[in-house]
Short mmCIF file of C-alpha atoms in Angstrom, two decimals:
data_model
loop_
_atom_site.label_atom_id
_atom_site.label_comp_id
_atom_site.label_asym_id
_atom_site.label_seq_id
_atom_site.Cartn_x
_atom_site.Cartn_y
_atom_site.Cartn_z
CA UNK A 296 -42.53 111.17 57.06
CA UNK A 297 -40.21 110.80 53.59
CA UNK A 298 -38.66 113.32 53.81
CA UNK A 299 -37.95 112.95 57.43
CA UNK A 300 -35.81 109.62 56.65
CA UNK A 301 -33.30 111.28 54.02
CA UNK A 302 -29.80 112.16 55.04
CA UNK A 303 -28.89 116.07 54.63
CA UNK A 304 -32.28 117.02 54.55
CA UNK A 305 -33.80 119.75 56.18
CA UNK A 306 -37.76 120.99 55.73
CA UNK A 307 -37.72 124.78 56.64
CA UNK A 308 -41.52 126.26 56.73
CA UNK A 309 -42.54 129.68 56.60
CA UNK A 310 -45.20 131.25 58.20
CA UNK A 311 -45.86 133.99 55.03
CA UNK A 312 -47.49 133.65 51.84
CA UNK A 313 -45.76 135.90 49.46
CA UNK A 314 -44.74 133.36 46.51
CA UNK A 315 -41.35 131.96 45.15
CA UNK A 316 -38.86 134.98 45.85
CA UNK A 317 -39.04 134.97 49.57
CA UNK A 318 -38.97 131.34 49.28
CA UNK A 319 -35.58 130.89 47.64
CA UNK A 320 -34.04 133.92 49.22
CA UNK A 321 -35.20 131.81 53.02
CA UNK A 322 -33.66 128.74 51.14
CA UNK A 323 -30.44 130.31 50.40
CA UNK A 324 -30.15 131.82 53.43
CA UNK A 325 -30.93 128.60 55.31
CA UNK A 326 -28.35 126.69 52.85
CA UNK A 327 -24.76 125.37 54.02
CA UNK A 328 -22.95 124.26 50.75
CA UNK A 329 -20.90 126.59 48.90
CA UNK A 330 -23.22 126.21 45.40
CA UNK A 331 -27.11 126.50 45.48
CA UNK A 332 -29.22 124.67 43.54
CA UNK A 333 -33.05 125.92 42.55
CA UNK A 334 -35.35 123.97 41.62
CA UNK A 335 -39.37 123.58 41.38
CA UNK A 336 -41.19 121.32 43.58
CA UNK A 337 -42.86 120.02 40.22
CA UNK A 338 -38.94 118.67 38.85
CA UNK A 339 -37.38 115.80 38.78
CA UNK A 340 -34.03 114.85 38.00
CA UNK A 341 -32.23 113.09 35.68
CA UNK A 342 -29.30 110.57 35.99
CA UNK A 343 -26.04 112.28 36.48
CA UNK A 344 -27.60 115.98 36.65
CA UNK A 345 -25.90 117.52 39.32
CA UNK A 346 -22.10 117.02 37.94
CA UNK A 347 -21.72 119.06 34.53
CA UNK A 348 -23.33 121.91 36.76
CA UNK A 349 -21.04 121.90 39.86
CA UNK A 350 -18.02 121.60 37.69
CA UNK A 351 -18.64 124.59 35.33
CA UNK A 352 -19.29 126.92 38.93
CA UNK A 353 -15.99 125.58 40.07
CA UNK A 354 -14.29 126.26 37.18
CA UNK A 355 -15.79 130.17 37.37
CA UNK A 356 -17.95 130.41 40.59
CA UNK A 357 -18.96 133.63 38.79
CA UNK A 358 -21.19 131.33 36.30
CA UNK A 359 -24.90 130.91 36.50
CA UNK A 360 -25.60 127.30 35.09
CA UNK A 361 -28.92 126.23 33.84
CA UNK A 362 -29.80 122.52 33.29
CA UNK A 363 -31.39 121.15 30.33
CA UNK A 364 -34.79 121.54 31.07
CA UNK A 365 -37.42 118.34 29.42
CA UNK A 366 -40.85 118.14 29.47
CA UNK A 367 -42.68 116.10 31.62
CA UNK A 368 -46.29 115.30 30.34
CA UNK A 369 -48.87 116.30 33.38
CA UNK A 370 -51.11 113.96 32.26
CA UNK A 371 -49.17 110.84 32.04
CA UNK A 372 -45.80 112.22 33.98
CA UNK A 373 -43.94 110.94 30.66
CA UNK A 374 -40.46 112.58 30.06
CA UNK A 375 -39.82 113.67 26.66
CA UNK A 376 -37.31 115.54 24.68
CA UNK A 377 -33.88 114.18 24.79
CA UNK A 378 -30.91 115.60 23.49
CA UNK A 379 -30.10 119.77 23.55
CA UNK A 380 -29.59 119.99 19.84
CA UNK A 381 -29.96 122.08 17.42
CA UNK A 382 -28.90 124.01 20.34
CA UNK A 383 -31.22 127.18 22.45
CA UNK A 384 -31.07 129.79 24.45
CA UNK A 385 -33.39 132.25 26.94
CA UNK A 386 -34.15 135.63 25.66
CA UNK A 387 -36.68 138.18 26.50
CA UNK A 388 -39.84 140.07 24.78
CA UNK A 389 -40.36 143.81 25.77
CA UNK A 390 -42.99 142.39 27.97
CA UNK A 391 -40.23 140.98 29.86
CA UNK A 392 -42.06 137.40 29.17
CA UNK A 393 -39.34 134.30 28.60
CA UNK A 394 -38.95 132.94 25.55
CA UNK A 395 -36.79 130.43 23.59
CA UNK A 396 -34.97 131.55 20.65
CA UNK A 397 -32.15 129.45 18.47
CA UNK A 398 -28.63 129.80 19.69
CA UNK A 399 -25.59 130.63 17.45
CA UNK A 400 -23.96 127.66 17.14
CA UNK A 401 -20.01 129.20 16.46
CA UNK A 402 -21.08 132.22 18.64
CA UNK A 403 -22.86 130.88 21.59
CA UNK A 404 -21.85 127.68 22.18
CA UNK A 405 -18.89 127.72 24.74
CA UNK A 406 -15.81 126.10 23.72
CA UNK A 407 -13.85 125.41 20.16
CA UNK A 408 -13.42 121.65 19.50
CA UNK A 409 -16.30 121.10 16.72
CA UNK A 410 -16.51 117.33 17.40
CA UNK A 411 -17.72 118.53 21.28
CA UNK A 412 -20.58 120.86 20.10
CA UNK A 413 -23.16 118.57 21.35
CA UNK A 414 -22.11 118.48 24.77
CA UNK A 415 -20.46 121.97 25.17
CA UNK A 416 -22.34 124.46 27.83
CA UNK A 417 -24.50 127.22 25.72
CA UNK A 418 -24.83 131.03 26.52
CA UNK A 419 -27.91 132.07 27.47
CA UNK A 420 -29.17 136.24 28.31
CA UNK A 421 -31.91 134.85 30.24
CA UNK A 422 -32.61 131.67 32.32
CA UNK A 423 -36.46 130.50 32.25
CA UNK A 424 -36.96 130.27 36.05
CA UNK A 425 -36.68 127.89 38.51
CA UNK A 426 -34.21 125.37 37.81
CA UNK A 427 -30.65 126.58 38.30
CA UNK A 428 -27.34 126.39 39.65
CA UNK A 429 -25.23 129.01 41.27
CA UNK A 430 -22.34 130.00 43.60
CA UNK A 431 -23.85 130.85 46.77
CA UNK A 432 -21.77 133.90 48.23
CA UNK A 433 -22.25 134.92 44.47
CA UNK A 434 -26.19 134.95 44.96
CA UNK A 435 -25.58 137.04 47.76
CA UNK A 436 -23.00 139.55 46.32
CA UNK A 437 -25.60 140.49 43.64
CA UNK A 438 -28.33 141.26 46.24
CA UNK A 439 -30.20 137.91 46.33
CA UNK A 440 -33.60 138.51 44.58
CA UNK A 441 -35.38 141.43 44.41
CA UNK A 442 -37.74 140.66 48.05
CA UNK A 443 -40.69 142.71 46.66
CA UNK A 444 -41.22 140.83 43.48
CA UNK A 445 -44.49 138.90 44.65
CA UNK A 446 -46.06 135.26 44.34
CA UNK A 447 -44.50 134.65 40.42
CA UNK A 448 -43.02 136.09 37.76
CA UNK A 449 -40.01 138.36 36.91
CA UNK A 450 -38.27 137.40 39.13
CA UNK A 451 -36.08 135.17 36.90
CA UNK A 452 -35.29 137.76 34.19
CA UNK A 453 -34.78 140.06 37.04
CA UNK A 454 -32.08 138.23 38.82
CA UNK A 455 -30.44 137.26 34.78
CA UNK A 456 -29.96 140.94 34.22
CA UNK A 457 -28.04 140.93 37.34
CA UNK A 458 -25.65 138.29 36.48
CA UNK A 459 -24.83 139.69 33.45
CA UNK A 460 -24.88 143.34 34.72
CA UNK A 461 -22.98 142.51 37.68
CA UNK A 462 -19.95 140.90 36.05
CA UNK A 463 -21.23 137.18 35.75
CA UNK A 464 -22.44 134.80 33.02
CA UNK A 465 -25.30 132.67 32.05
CA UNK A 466 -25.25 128.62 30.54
CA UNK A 467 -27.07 125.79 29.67
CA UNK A 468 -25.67 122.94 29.97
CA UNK A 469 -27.04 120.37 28.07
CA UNK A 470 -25.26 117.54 29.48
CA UNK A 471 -27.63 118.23 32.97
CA UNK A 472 -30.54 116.78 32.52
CA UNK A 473 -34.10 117.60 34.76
CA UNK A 474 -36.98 117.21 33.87
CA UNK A 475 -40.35 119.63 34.51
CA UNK A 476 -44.04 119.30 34.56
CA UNK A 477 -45.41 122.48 32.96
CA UNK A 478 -49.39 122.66 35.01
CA UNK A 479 -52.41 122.52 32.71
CA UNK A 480 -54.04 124.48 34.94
CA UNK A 481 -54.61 128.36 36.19
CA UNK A 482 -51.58 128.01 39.49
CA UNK A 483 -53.26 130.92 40.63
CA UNK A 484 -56.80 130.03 40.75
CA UNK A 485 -56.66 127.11 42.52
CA UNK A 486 -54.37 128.32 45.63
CA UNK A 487 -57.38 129.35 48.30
CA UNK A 488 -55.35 132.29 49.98
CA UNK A 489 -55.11 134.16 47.17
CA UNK A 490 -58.93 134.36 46.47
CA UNK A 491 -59.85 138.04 46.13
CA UNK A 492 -56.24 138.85 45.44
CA UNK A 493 -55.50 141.08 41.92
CA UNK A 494 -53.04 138.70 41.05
CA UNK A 495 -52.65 140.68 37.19
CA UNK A 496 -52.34 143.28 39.00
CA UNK A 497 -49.77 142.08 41.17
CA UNK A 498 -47.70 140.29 38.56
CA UNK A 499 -47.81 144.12 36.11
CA UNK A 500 -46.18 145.60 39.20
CA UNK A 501 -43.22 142.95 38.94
CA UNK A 502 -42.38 143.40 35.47
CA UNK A 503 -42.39 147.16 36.05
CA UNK A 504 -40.24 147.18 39.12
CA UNK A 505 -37.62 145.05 36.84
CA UNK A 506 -37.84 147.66 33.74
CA UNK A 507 -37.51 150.60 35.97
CA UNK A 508 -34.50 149.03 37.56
CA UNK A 509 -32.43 147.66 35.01
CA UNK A 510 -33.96 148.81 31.62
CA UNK A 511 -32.75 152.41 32.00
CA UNK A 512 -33.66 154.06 28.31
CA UNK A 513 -35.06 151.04 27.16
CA UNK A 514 -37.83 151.13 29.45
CA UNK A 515 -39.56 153.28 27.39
CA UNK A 516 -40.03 150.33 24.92
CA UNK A 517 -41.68 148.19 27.64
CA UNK A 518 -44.03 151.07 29.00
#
């Protein structure tokens, strides 16, 4: 009934239950505007969020833009964190797992005024998921995502070794703010249609289909 009073927006349901992936890849597909826009259902946005990422995409509709992604407490739905500095970036274990490492601040950071740092876009190898901007006949160029990576997880270092691979680029910008509630629960064990489902099992196979596609000798390390 909310939803159904907002201008522009559009509820699309599926009738299949095979996780995030074949959601966004029905999104995009359903989408009109030129840039999409990811994000979870467990986000919320900040003041101003939506500029610094549409203009970096029109200045290179090639670029991949990541917002600056702050906690938001599940118990209490506080936001915290605040500014994006000392500056990060995504990277990548051999598990293919995200993690956060320091960025370079005269190597990553994109631009050359020094007084700017603060508010310049970052590089980043690897975005951490589902909160992102990109050009939309971009998104399609590079394949979408991979349809048979299932219910969660790969998927986002997946598609971030196809930007880069595939002649694009990666950023944070930390002047885009949105904000995320990270579950204190099992996601998993509490959804009732996957009961009985080997979802280890499931979520191995996606990491390996990502290793053996993109990893090429390096795929030894993750095996």
């Amino acid at each position: 009934k909310h939803i159904s009073g907002l201008v522009k927006v559009r509820i699309v349901h599926r009738d299949i239950h095979n996780g995030i992936v074949g959601a966004r890849i029905r999104g995009a597909r359903e989408a009109k505007h030129d840039v999409l826009i990811f994000l979870d259902s467990h986000s919320e946005v900040c003041v101003g969020w939506i500029e610094p990422l549409l203009e970096r995409i029109h200045g290179d509709r090639k670029r991949v833009v990541v917002p600056h992604i702050r906690g938001i407490q599940h118990n209490n739905l506080e936001l915290s964190g605040g500014e994006m500095w000392p500056p990060s970036k995504g990277s990548f274990n051999w598990r293919l797992s995200f993690t956060i490492v320091p960025a370079d601040a005269d190597r990553d950071i994109i631009g050359s005024t020094r007084a700017e740092k603060h508010v310049l876009p970052v590089r980043s190898p690897v975005m951490p998921g589902g909160l992102f901007a990109m050009d939309r006949k971009f998104f399609f160029e590079l394949g979408e995502y991979d349809p048979e990576i299932l219910y969660y997880g790969g998927e986002h270092v997946e598609l971030s070794f196809r930007v880069w691979m595939c002649g694009g680029s990666m950023e944070q910008h930390p002047c885009s703010s949105v904000g995320h509630i990270y579950r204190g629960f099992d996601r998993f064990s509490v959804d009732p249609k996957l009961k009985g489902v080997n979802i280890g099992g499931i979520l191995d196979r996606n990491d390996k289909r990502v290793a053996k596609a993109w990893l090429d000798e390096y795929s030894t390390i993750f095996y």
